[in-house]
mmCIF file of C-alpha atoms in Angstrom:
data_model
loop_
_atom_site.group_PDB
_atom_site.id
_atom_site.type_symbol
_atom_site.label_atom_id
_atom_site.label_comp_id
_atom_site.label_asym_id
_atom_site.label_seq_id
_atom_site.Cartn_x
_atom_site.Cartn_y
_atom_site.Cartn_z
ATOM 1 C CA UNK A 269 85.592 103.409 117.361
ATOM 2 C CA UNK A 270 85.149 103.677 113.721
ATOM 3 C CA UNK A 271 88.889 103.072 111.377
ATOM 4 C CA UNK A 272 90.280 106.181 110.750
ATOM 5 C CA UNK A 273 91.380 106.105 107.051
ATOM 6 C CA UNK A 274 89.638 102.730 105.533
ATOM 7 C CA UNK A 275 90.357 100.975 102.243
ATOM 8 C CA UNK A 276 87.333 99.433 100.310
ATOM 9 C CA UNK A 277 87.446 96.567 98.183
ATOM 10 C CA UNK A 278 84.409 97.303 96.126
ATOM 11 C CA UNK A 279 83.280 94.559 94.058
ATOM 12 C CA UNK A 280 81.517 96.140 91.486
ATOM 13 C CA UNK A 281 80.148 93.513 89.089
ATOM 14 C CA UNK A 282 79.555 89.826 89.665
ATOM 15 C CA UNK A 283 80.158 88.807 86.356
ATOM 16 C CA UNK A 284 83.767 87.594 85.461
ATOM 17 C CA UNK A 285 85.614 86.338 81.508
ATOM 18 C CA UNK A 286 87.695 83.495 83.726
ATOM 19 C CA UNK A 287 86.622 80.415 85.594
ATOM 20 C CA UNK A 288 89.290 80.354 88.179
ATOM 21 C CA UNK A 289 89.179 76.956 90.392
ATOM 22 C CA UNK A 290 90.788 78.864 93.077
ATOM 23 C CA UNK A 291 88.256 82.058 92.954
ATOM 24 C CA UNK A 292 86.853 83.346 96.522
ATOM 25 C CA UNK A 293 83.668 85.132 95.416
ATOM 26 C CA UNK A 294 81.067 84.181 97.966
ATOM 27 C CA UNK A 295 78.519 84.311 95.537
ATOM 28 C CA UNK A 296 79.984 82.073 92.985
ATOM 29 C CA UNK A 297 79.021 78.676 94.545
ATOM 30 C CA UNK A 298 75.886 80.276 96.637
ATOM 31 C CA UNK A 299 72.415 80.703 95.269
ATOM 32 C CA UNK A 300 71.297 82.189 98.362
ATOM 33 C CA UNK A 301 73.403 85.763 98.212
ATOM 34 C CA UNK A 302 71.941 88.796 96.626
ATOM 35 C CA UNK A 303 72.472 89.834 93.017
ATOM 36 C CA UNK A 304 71.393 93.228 92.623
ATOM 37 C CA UNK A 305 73.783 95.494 91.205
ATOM 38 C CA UNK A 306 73.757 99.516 91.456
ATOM 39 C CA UNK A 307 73.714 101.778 88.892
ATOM 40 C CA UNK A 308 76.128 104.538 88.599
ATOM 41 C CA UNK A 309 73.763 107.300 90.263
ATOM 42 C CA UNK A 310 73.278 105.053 93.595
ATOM 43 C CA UNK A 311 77.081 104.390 92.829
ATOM 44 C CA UNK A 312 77.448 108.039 93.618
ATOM 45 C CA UNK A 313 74.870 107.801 96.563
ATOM 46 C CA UNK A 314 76.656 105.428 98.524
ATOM 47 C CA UNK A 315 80.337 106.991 97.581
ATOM 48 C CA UNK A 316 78.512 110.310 99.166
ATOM 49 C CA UNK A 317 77.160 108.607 102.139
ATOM 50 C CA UNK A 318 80.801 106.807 102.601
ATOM 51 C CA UNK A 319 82.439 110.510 102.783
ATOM 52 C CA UNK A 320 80.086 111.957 105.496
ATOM 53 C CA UNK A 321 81.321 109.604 108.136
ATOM 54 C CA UNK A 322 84.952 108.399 106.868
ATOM 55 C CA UNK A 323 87.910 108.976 104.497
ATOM 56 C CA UNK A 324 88.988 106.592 102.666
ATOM 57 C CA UNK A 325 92.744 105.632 102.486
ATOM 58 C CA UNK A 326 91.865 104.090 98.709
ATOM 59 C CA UNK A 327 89.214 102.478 96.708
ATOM 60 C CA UNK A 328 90.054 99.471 94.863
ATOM 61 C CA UNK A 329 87.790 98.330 92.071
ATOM 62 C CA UNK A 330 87.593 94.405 91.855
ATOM 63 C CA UNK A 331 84.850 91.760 90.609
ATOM 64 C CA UNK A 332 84.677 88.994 89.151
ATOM 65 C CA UNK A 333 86.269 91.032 86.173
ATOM 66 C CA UNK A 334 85.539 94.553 86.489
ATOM 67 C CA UNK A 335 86.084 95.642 83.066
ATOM 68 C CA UNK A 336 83.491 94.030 82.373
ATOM 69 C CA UNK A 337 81.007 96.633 83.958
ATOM 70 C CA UNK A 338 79.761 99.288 81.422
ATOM 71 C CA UNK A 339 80.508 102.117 83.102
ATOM 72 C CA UNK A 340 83.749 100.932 85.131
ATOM 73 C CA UNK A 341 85.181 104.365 83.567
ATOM 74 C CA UNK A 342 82.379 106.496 84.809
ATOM 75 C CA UNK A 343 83.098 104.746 88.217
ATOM 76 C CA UNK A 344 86.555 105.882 88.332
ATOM 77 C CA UNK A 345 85.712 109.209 87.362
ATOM 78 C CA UNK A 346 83.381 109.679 89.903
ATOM 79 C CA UNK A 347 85.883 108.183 92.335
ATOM 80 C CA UNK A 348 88.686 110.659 91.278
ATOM 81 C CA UNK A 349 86.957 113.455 90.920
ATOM 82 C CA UNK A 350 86.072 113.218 94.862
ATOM 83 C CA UNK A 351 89.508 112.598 95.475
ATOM 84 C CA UNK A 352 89.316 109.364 96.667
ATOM 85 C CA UNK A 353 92.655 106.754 95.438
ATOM 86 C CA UNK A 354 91.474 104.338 93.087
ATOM 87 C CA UNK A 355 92.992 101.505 91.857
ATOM 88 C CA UNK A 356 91.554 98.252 89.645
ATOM 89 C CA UNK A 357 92.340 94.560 89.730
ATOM 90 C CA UNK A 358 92.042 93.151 86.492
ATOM 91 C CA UNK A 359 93.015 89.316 85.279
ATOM 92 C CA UNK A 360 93.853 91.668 82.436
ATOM 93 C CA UNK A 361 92.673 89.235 79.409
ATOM 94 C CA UNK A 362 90.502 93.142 78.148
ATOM 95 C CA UNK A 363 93.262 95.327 78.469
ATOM 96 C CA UNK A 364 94.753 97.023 75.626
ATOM 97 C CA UNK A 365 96.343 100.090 75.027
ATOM 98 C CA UNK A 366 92.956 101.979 73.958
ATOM 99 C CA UNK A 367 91.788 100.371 77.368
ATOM 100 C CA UNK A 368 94.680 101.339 79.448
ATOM 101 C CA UNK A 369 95.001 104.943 77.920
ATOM 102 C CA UNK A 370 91.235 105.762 78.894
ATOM 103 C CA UNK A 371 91.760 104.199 82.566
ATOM 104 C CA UNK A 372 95.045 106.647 83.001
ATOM 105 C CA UNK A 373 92.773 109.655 81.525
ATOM 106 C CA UNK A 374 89.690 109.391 84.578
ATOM 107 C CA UNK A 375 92.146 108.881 86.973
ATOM 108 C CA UNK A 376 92.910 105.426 87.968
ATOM 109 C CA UNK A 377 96.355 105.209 90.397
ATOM 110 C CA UNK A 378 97.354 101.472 89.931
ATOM 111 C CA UNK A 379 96.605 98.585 87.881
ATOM 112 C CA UNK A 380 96.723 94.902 89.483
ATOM 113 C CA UNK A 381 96.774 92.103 87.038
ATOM 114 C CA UNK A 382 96.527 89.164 88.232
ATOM 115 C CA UNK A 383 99.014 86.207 86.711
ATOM 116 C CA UNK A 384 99.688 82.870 88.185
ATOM 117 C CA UNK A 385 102.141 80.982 85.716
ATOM 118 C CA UNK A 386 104.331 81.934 82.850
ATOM 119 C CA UNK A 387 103.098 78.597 81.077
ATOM 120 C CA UNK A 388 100.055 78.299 78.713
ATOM 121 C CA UNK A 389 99.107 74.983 79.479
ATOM 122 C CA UNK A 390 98.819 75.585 82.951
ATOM 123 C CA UNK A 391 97.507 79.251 82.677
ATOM 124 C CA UNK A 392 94.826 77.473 80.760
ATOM 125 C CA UNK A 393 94.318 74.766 82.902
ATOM 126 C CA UNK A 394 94.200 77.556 85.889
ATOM 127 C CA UNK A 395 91.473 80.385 84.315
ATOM 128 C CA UNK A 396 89.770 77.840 82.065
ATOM 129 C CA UNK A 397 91.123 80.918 78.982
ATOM 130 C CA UNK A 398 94.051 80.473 76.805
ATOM 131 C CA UNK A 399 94.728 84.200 77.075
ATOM 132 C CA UNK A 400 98.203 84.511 78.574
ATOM 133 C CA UNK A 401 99.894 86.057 75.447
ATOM 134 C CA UNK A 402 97.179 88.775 75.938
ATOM 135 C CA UNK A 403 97.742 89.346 80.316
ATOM 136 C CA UNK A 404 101.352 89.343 79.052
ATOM 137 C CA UNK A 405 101.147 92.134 76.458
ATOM 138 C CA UNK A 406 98.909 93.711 78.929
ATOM 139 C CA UNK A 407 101.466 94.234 81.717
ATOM 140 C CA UNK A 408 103.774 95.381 78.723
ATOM 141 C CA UNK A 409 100.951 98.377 77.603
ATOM 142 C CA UNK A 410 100.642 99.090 81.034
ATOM 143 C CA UNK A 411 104.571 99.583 81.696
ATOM 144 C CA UNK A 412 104.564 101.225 78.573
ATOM 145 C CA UNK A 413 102.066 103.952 79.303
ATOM 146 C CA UNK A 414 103.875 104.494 82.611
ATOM 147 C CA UNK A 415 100.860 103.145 84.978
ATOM 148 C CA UNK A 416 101.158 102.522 88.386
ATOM 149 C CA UNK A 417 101.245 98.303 87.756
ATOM 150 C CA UNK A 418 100.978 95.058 90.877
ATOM 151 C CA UNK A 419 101.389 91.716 89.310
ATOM 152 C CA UNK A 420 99.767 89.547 91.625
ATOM 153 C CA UNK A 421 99.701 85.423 92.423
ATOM 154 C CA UNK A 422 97.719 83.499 94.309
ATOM 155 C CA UNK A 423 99.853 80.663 95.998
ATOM 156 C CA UNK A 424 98.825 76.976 95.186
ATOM 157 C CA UNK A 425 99.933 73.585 94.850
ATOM 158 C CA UNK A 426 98.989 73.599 91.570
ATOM 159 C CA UNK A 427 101.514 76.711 90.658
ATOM 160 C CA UNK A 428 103.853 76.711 93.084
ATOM 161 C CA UNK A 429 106.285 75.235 90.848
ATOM 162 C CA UNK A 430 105.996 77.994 88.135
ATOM 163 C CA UNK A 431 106.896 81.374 90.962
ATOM 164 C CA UNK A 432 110.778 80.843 89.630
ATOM 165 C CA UNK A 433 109.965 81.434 86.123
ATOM 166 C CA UNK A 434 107.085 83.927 86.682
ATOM 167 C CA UNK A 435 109.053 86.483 88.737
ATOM 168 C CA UNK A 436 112.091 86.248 86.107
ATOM 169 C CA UNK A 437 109.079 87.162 83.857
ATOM 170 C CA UNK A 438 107.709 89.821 85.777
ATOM 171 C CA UNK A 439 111.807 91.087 86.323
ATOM 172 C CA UNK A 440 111.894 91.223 82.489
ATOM 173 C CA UNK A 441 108.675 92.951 81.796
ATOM 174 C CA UNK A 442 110.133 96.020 83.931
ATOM 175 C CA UNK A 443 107.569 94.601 86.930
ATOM 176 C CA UNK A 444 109.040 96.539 90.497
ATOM 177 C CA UNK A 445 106.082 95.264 92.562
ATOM 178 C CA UNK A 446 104.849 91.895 92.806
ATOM 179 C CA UNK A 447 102.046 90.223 95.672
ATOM 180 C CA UNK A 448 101.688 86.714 96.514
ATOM 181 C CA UNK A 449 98.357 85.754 98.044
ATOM 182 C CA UNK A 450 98.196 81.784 99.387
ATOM 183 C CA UNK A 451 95.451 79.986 98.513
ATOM 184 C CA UNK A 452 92.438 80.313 100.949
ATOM 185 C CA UNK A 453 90.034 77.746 100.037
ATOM 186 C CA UNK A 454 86.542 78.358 99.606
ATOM 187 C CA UNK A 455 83.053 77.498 100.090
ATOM 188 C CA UNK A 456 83.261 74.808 97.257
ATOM 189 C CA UNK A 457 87.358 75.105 96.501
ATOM 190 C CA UNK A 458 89.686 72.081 96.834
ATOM 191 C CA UNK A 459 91.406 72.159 99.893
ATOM 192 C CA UNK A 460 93.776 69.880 98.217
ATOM 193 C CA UNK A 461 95.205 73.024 96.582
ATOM 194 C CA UNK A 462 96.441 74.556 99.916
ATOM 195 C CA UNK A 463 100.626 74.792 100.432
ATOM 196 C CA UNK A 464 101.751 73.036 103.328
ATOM 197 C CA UNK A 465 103.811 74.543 105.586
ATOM 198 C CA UNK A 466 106.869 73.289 104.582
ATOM 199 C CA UNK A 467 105.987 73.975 101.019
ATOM 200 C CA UNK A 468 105.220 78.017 102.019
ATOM 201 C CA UNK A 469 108.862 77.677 103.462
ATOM 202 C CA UNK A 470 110.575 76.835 100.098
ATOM 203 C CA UNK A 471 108.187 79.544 97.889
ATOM 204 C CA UNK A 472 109.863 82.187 100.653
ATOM 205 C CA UNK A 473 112.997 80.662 100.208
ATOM 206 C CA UNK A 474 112.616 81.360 96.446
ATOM 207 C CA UNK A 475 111.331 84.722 96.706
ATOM 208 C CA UNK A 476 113.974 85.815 99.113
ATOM 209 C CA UNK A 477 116.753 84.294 96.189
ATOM 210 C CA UNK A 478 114.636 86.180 93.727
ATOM 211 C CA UNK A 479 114.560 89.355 95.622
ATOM 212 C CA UNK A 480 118.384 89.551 96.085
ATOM 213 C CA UNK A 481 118.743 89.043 92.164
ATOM 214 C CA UNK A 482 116.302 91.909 91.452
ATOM 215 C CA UNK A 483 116.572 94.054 94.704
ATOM 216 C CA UNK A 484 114.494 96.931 92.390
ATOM 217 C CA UNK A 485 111.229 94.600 92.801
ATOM 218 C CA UNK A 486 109.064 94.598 95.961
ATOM 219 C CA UNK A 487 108.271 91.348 96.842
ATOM 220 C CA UNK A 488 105.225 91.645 99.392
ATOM 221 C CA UNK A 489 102.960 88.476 100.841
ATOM 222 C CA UNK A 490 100.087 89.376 101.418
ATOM 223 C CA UNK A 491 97.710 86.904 102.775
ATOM 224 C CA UNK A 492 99.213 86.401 106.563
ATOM 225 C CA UNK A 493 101.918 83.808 106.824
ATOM 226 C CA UNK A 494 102.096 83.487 110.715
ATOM 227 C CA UNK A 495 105.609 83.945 112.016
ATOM 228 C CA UNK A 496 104.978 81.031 114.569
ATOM 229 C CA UNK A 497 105.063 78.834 111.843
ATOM 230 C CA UNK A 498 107.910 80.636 109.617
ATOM 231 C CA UNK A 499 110.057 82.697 110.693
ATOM 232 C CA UNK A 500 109.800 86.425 109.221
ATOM 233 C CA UNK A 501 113.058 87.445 110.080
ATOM 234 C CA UNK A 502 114.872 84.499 107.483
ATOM 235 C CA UNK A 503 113.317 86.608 105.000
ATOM 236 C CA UNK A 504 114.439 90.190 105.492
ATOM 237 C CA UNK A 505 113.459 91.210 101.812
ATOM 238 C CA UNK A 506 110.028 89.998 101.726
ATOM 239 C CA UNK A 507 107.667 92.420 103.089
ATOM 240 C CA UNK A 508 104.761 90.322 105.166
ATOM 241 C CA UNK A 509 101.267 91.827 105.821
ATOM 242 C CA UNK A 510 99.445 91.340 108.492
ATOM 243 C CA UNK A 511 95.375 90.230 108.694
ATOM 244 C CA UNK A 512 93.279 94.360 108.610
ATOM 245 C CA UNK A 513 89.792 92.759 107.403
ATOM 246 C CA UNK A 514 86.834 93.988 109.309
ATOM 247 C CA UNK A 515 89.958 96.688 110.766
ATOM 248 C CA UNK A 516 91.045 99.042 107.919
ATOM 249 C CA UNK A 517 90.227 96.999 105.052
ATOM 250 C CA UNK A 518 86.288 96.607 104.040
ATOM 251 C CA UNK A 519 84.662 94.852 101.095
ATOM 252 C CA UNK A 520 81.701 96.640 99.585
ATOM 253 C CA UNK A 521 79.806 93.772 97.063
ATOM 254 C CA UNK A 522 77.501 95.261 93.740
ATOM 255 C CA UNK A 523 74.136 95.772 96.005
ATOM 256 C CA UNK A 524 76.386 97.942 98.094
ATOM 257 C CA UNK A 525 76.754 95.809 101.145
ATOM 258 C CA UNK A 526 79.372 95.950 103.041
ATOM 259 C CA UNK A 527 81.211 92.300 104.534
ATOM 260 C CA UNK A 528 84.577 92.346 106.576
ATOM 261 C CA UNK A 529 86.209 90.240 103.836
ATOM 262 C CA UNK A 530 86.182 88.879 100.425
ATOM 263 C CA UNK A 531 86.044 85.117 102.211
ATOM 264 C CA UNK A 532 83.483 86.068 104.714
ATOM 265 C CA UNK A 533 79.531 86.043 103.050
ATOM 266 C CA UNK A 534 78.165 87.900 106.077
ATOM 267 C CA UNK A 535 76.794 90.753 105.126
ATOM 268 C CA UNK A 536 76.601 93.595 107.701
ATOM 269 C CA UNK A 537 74.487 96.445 106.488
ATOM 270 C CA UNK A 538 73.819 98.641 102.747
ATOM 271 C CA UNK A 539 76.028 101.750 102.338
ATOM 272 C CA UNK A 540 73.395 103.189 100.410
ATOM 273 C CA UNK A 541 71.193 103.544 103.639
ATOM 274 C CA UNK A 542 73.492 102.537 106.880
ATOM 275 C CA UNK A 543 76.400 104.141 107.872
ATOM 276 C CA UNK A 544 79.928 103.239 107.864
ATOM 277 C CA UNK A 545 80.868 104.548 110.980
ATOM 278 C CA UNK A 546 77.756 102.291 112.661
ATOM 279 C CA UNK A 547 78.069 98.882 110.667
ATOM 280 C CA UNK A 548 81.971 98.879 111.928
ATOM 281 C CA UNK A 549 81.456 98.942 115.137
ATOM 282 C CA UNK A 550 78.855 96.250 115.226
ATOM 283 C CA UNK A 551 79.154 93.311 117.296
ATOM 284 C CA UNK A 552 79.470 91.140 114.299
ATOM 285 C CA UNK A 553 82.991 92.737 113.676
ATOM 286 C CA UNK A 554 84.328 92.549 116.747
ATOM 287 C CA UNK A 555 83.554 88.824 117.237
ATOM 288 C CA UNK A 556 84.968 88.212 113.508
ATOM 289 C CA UNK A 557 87.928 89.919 114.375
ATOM 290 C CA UNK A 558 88.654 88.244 117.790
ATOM 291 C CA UNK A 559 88.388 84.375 115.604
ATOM 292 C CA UNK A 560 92.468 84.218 115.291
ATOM 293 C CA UNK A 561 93.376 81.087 113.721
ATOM 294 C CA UNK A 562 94.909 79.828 116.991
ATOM 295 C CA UNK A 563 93.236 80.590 120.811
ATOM 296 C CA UNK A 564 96.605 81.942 122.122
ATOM 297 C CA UNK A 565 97.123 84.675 119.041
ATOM 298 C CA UNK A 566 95.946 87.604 120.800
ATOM 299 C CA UNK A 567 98.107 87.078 124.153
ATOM 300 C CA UNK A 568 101.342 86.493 121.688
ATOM 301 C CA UNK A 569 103.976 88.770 121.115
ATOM 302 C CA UNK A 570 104.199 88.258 117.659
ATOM 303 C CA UNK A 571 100.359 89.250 117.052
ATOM 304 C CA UNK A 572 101.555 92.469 115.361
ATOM 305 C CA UNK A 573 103.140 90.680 112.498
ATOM 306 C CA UNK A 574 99.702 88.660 111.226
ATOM 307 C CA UNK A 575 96.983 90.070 113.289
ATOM 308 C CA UNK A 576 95.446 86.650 113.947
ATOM 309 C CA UNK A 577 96.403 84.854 110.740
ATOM 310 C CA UNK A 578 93.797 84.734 108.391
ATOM 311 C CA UNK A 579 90.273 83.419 109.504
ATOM 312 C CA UNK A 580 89.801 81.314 106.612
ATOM 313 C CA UNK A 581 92.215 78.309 106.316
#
């Protein structure tokens, strides 16, 4: 049965301003995965092709840094001007207001920046850039000219000390929706830099303390956290998603292929020439999908509330 109402990930440039340790692209540590890149009227091919078999929910522009491609805007006109929801996830180190103004005028919806610590030393340490004066006057511009704005973390051992401070940061700024991803490690990531359990237990515990101080901000984990190992229900303000790869959410890469997740390098067809509605029903995706992290997921009652866990750690 092909998802009714998809959301695309669509990676639209390879090429990235950071050096995150912690950064999923399959292709960063892999010589072997394709490096073409569309141009913007094969763009408009595969957006076309896309529509005759499905609606999109939302399209959300990522990378590496997608600012970085040189006609990001004439992507997100052509997105908007079918009608489709697009939104951009930006480490936000090229964002100014000149930037920000013309991303408002084609029609983007939301703005994710991506921020990890409130200290320079680490922030350097973490994007190998010491830009964080920039990300932070970035989220400012983008409250400013009344965008649609996500601040968004990914989990780590390396940060986990810093959430405190950042979401008092983020509280300040005028920030009313924040994400926390944990760390998934990697082809060639250090698994050293994954939370332990009982660490993920006391960055909930600090988010649910933060959330009752600033009740206005959503506080929303995104990356499962499986309620067999923490309970959900300690943390009534915290909104927990659940694992929709290869289900409603899709990852489209620069070539146009389409993969069930950023983590997963398995490329399952070309949107340019295959359609949606066939490459999601492939076997493929119904074997990735039916990997839960544990063998008893799918007979448990709490399935619903992580959909497996995510197939990666």
């Amino acid at each position: 049965m092909t998802p009714q109402n998809p959301y695309f990930l669509y990676e639209v440039i390879y090429d990235c301003n950071h050096n995150c340790g912690y950064c999923y692209n399959v292709w960063k540590h892999s010589d072997d995965y394709p490096r073409n890149t569309l141009v913007l009227t094969q763009i408009e091919s595969l957006i076309d092709n896309l529509l005759q078999n499905t609606k999109p929910e939302a399209i959300t522009l990522i990378g590496g840094e997608p600012l970085l491609h040189p006609n990001i805007l004439d992507i997100i006109q052509l997105l908007s001007k079918k009608n489709i929801k697009t939104n951009l996830i930006t480490n936000g180190a090229l964002l100014d207001n000149q930037t920000i103004n013309d991303l408002n005028d084609r029609g983007l919806r939301r703005l994710e920046i991506s921020l990890n610590t409130a200290d320079p030393q680490k922030h350097s340490k973490l994007s190998g850039h010491d830009d964080l004066d920039k990300i932070e006057m970035a989220i400012l511009d983008t409250k400013r000219a009344k965008m649609q704005i996500t601040v968004a973390c990914i989990i780590s051992k390396a940060n986990l000390n810093d959430i405190p401070e950042l979401i008092d940061l983020c509280a300040d700024f005028g920030v009313n929706h924040m994400v926390f991803n944990r760390f998934i490690p990697g082809s060639n990531n250090d698994k050293r830099l994954i939370p332990s359990e009982n660490e993920l237990k006391e960055f909930l515990k600090v988010c649910s303390k933060k959330h009752s101080r600033y009740p206005q901000m959503s506080i929303n984990i995104t990356i499962p956290i499986e309620p067999c190992l923490v309970s959900h229900k300690e943390h009534p303000g915290l909104t927990f998603a659940d694992c929709q790869c290869g289900k409603t959410k899709w990852i489209i890469d620069p070539a146009g292929n389409l993969r069930t997740c950023e983590q997963n390098p398995q490329i399952l067809g070309n949107l340019l020439n295959d359609k949606f509605s066939d490459l999601s029903r492939l076997k493929t995706v119904e074997s990735f999908r039916s990997n839960n992290r544990y063998q008893y997921c799918s007979t448990c009652e709490k399935y619903s509330n992580c959909g497996g866990g995510c197939r990666f750690i």
